[in-house]
Short mmCIF file of C-alpha atoms in Angstrom, two decimals:
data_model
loop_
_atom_site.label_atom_id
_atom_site.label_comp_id
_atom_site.label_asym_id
_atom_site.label_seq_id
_atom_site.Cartn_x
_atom_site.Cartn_y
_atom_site.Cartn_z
CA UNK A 183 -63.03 -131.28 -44.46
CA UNK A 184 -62.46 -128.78 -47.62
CA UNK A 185 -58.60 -129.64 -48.90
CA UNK A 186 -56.98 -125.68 -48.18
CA UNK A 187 -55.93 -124.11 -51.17
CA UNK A 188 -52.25 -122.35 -51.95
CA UNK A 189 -53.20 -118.63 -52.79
CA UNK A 190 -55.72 -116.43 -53.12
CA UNK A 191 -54.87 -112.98 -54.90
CA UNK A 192 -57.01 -110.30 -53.61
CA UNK A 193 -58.43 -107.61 -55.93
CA UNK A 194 -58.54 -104.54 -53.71
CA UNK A 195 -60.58 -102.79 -56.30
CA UNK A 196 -63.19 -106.00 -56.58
CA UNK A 197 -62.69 -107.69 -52.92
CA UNK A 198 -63.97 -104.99 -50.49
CA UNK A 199 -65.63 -107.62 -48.31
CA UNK A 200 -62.26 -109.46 -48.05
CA UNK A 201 -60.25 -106.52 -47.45
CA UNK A 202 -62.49 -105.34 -44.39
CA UNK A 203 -62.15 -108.50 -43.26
CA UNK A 204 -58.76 -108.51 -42.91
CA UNK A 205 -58.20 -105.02 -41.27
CA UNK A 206 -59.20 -106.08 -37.79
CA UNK A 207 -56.12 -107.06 -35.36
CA UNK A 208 -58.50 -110.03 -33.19
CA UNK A 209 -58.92 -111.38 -36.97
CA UNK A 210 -55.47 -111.38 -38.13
CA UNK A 211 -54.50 -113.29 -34.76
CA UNK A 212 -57.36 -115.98 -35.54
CA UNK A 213 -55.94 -116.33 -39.13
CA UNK A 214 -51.98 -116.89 -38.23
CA UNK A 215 -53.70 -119.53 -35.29
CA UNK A 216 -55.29 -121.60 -38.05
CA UNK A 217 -52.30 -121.34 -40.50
CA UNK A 218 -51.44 -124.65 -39.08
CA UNK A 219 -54.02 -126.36 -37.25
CA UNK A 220 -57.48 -126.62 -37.34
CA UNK A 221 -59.51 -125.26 -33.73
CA UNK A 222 -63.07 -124.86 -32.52
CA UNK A 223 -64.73 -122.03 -30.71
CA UNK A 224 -63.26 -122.81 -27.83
CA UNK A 225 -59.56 -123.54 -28.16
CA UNK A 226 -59.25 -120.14 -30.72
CA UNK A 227 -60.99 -118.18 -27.52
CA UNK A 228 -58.26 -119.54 -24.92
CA UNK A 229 -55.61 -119.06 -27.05
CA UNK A 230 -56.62 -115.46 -27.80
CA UNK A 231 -58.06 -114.75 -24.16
CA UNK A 232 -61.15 -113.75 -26.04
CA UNK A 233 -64.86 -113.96 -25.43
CA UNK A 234 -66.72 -116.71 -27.23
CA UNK A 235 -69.27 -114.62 -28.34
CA UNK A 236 -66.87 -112.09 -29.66
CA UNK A 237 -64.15 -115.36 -31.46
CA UNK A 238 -67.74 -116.29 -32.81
CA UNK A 239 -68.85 -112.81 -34.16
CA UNK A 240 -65.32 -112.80 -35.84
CA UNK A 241 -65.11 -115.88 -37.54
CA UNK A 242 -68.69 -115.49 -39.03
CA UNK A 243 -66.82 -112.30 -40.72
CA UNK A 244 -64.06 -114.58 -42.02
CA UNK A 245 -66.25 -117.00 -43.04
CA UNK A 246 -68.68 -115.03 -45.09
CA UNK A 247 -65.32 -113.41 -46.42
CA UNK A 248 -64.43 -116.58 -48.15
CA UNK A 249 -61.44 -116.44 -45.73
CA UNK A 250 -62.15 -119.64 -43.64
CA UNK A 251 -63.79 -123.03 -43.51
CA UNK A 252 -66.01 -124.69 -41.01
CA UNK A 253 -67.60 -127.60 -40.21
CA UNK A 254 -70.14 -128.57 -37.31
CA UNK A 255 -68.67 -131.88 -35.95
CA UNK A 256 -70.80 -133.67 -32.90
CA UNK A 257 -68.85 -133.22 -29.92
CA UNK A 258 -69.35 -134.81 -26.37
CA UNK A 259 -72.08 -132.42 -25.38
CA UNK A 260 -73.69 -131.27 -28.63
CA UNK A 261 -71.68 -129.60 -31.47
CA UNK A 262 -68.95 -128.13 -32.24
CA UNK A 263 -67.48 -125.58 -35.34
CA UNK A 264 -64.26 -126.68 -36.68
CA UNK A 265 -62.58 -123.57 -38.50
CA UNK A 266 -59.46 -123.90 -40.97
CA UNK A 267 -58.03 -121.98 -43.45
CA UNK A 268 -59.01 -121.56 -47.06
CA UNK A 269 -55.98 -120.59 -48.21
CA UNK A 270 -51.98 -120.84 -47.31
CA UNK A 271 -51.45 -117.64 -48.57
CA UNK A 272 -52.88 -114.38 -49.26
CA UNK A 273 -52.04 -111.80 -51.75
CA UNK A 274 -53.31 -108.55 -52.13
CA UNK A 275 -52.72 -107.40 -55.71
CA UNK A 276 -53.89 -104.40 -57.58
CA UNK A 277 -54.79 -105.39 -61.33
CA UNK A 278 -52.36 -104.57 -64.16
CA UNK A 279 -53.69 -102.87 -66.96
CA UNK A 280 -54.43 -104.32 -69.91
CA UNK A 281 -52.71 -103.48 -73.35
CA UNK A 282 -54.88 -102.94 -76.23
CA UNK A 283 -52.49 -104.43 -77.98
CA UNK A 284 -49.80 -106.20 -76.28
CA UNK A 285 -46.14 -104.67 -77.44
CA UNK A 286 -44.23 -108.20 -76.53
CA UNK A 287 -43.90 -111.90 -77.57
CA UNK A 288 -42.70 -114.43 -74.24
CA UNK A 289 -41.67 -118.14 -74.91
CA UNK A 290 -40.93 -120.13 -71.85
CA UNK A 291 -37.98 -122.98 -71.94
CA UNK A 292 -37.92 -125.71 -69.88
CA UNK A 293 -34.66 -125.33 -67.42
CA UNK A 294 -33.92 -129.34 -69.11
CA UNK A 295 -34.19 -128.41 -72.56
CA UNK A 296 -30.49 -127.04 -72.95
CA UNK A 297 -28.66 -127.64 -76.34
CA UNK A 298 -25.12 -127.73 -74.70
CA UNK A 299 -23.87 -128.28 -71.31
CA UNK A 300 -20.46 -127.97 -69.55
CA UNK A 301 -20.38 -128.55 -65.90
CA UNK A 302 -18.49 -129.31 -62.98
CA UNK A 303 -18.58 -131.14 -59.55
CA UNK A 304 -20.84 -130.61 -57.36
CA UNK A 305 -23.58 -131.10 -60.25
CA UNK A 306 -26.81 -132.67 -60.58
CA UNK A 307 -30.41 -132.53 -61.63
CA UNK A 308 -33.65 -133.52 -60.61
CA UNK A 309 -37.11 -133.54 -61.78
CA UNK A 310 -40.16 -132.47 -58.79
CA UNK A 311 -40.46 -136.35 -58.42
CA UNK A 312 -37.02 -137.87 -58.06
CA UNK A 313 -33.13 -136.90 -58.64
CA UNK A 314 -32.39 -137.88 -62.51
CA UNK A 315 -29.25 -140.35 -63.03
CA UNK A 316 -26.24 -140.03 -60.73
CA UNK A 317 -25.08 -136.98 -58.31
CA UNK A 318 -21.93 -135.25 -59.34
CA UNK A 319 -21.45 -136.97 -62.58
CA UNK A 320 -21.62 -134.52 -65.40
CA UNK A 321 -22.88 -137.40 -67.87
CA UNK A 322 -26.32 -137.61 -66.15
CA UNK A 323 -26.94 -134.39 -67.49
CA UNK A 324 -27.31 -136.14 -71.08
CA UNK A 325 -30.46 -138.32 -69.56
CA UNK A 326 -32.95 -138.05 -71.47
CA UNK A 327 -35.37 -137.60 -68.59
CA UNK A 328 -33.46 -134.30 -68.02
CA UNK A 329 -36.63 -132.59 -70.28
CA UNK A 330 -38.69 -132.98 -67.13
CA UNK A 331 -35.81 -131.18 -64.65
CA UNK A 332 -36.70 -128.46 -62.37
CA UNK A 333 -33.30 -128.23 -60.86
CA UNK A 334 -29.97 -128.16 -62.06
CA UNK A 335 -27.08 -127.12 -60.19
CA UNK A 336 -23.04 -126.70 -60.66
CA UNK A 337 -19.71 -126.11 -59.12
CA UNK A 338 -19.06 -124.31 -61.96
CA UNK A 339 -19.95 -124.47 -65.88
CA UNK A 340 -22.24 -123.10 -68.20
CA UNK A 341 -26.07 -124.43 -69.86
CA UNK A 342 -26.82 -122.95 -73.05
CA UNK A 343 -30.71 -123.14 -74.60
CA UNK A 344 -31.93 -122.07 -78.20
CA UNK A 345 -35.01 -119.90 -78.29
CA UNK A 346 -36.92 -119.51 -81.53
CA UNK A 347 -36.15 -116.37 -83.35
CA UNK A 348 -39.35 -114.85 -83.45
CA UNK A 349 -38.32 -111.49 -83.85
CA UNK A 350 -38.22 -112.65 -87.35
CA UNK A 351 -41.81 -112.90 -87.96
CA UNK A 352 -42.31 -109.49 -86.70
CA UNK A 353 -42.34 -106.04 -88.37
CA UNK A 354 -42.13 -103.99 -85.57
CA UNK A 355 -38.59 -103.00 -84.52
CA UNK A 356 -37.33 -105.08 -81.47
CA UNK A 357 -36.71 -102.67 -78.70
CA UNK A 358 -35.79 -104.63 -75.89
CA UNK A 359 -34.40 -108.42 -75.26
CA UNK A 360 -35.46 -109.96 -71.10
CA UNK A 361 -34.61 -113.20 -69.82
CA UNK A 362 -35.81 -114.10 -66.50
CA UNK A 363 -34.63 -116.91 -64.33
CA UNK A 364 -34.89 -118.04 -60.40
CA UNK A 365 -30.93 -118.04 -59.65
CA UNK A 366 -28.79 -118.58 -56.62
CA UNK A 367 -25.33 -119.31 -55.60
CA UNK A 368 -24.37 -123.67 -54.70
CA UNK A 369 -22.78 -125.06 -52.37
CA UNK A 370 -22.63 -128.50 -50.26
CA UNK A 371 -25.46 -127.85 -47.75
CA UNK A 372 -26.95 -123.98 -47.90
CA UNK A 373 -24.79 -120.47 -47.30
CA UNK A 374 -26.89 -117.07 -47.29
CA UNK A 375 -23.43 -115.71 -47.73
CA UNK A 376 -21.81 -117.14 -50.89
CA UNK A 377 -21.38 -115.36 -53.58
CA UNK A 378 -20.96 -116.23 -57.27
CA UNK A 379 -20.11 -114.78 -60.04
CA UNK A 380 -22.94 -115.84 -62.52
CA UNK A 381 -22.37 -114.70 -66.21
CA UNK A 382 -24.59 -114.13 -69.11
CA UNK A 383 -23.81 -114.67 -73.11
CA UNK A 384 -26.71 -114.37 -75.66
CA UNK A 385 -25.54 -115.09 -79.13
CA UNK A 386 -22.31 -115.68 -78.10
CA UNK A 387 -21.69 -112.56 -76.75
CA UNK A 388 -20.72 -112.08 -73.05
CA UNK A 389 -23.17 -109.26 -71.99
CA UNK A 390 -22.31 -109.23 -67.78
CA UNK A 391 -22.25 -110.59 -64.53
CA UNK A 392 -24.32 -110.79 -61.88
CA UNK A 393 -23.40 -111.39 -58.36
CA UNK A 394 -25.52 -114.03 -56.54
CA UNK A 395 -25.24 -113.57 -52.19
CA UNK A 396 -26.03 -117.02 -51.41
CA UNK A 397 -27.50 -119.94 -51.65
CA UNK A 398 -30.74 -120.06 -49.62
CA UNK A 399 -31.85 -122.96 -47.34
CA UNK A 400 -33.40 -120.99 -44.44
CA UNK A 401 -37.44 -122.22 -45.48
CA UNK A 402 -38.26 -124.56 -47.93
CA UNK A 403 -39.43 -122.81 -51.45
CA UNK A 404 -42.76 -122.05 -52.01
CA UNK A 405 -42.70 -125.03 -54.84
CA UNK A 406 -40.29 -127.13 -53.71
CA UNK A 407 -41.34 -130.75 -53.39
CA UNK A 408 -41.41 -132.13 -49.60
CA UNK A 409 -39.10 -134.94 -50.60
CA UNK A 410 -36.60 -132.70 -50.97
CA UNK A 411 -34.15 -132.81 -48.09
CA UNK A 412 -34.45 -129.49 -46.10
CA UNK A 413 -30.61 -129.25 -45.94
CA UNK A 414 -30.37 -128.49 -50.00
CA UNK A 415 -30.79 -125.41 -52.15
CA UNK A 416 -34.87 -124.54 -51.63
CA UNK A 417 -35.02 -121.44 -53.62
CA UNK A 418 -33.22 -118.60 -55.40
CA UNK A 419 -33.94 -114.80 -56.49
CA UNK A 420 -36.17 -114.24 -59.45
CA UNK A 421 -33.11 -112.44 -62.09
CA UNK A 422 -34.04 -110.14 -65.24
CA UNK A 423 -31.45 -109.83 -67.58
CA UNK A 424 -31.78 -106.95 -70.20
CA UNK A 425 -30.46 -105.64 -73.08
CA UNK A 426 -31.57 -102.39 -75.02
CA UNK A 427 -30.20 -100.05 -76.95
CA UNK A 428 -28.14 -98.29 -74.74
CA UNK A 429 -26.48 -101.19 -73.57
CA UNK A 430 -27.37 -104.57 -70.59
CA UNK A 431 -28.70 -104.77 -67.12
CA UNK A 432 -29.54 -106.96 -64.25
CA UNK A 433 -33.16 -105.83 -62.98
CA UNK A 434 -32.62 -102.40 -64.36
CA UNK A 435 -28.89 -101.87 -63.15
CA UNK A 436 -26.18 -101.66 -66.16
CA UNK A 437 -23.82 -103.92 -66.39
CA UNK A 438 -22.21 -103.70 -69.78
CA UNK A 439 -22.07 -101.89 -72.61
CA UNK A 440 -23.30 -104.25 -75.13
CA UNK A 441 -26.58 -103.19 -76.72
CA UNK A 442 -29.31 -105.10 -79.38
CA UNK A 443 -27.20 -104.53 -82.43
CA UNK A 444 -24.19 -105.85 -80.77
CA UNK A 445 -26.41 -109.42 -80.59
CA UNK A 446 -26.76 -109.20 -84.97
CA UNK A 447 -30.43 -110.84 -83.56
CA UNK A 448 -32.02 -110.21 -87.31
CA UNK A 449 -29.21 -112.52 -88.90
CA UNK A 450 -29.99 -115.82 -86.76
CA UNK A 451 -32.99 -117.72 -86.91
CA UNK A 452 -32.63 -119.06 -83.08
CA UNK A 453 -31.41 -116.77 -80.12
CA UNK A 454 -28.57 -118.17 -78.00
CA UNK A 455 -28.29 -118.15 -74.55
CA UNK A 456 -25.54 -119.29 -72.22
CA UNK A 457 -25.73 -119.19 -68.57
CA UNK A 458 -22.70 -120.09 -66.27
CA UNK A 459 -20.13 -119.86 -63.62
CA UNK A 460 -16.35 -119.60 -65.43
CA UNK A 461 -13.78 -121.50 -63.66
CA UNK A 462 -11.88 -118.40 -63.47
CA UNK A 463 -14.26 -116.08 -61.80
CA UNK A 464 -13.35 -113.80 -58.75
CA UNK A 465 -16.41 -115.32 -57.51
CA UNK A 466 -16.52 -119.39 -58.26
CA UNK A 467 -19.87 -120.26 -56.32
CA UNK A 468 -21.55 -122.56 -57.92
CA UNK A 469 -25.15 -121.82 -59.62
CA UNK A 470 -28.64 -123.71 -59.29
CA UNK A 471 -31.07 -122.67 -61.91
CA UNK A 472 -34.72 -123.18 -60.34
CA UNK A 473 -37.51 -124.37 -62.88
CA UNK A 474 -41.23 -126.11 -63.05
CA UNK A 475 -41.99 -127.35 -59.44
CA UNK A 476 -38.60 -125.84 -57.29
CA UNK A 477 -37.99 -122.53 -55.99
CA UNK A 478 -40.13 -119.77 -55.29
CA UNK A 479 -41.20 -119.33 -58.88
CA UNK A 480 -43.44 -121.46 -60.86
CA UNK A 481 -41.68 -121.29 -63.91
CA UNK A 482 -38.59 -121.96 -66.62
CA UNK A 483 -36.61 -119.58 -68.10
CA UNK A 484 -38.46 -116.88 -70.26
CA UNK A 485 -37.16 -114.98 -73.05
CA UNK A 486 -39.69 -111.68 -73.14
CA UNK A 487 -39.30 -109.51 -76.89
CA UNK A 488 -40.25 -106.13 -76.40
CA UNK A 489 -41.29 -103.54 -79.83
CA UNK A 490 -41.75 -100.64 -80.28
CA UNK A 491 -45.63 -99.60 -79.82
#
């Protein structure tokens, strides 16, 4: 039997076939039946009350699609088609258009890779594989092993990484500064409902706060290992912080005045940024910053220079 794959993206433009496939209600129904399982002829047309000719017509359309698998298996009186799914997930995504010149420079830090760390109870960190040194003990987080971390959470404290300055190296004027990070809220077990005060500083200087809800436990994250106990934080909301000249945001809503020249970016040769929870916040919630292998999203935190085109 094929192994299923995670996701397929679906070019509406490109994937006709595929889309036509999909917009039939009978073939929807077979789909979310073989999300889990894998069923012949027979079992898919009692569990949809449908005619075997007609489950058979349909699954030759999923098939050719690229949608499903099959196999013919001997059986007890001949043989039978074994259908499962080709993919977990499926994403229907229109194409973004391509730059002739792209008007940005991304580097991507590992959520480990932190110059400076200042943390309090509950705390910890763990790679995909295994937890790294001891829970709730602040001095794990100088572990070496801590490079390979895609989870770190705190009662409270801060993490602060050093991006290469690379705004340097370019002559076009920087218009726009974006960090993006999977973020949520910590606390012992899961709470949808727990806000925290999470607060960003980029060369030093304290440019807002965003509030997280919760910390989310509800399904396991889309990358989060299956060792990881269901009762811990599985995922957390994909942030952007911003700053421009007219002053910072969280996904596009302002939360502080301070603006690219406040940062004096051209007079460092690395880019500070501090993440955190202060002791004194209306909000003390804890944070967990999702990485590499945890979460929803597949990645660490990126630092994204915009210039002007």
């Amino acid at each position: 039997m094929e192994e299923t794959e995670t996701t397929l993206v679906i070019n509406p433009l490109e994937d006709i076939n595929k889309l036509k496939a999909l917009a039939s209600e009978p073939r929807i129904q077979m789909l979310s039946l073989l999300r889990d399982c894998t069923l012949n002829i027979n079992e898919i047309s009692d569990a949809l009350k449908l005619p075997q000719s007609t489950v058979a017509t349909h699954i030759s359309i999923l098939e050719n699609a690229g949608l499903i698998n099959t196999e013919s298996v001997r059986a007890k009186k001949g043989n039978q088609k074994l259908c499962h799914p080709a993919f977990r997930e499926l994403l229907i995504q229109f194409p973004e258009k391509q730059n002739a010149q792209k008007n940005y420079i991304d580097i991507e830090m590992p959520i480990g890779i932190f110059t400076d760390c200042r943390v309090t109870a509950p705390c910890g960190l763990c790679s995909s594989e295994r937890i790294i040194g001891l829970l709730d003990i602040p001095d794990s987080f100088l572990n070496p092993e801590r490079m390979k971390a895609g989870l770190l959470w705190c009662g409270s404290g801060t993490f602060e990484y050093k991006f290469p300055n690379n705004t340097m190296y370019d002559r076009k004027k920087l218009t726009k500064l974006e960090l993006s990070m999977e973020l949520s809220s910590e606390t012992p077990g899961t709470n949808a409902n727990w806000p925290s005060d999470i607060t960003m500083w980029i060369n030093r200087k304290e440019i807002g706060t965003w509030i997280s809800p919760g910390d989310y436990g509800d399904k396991r994250g889309k990358y989060t290992p299956q060792w990881w106990k269901l009762e811990g934080s599985q995922y957390g909301l994909l942030k952007h912080f911003s700053v421009t000249n007219e002053g910072s945001f969280v996904d596009g809503v302002k939360i502080s005045d301070i603006k690219l020249s406040d940062l004096e970016i051209s007079e460092h040769h690395s880019i500070r940024v501090k993440i955190g929870v202060k002791e004194n916040a209306e909000h003390v919630g804890g944070m967990n910053i999702f990485g590499k292998g945890f979460g929803n999203y597949d990645q660490g935190i990126i630092l994204r220079s915009y210039f002007d085109e």
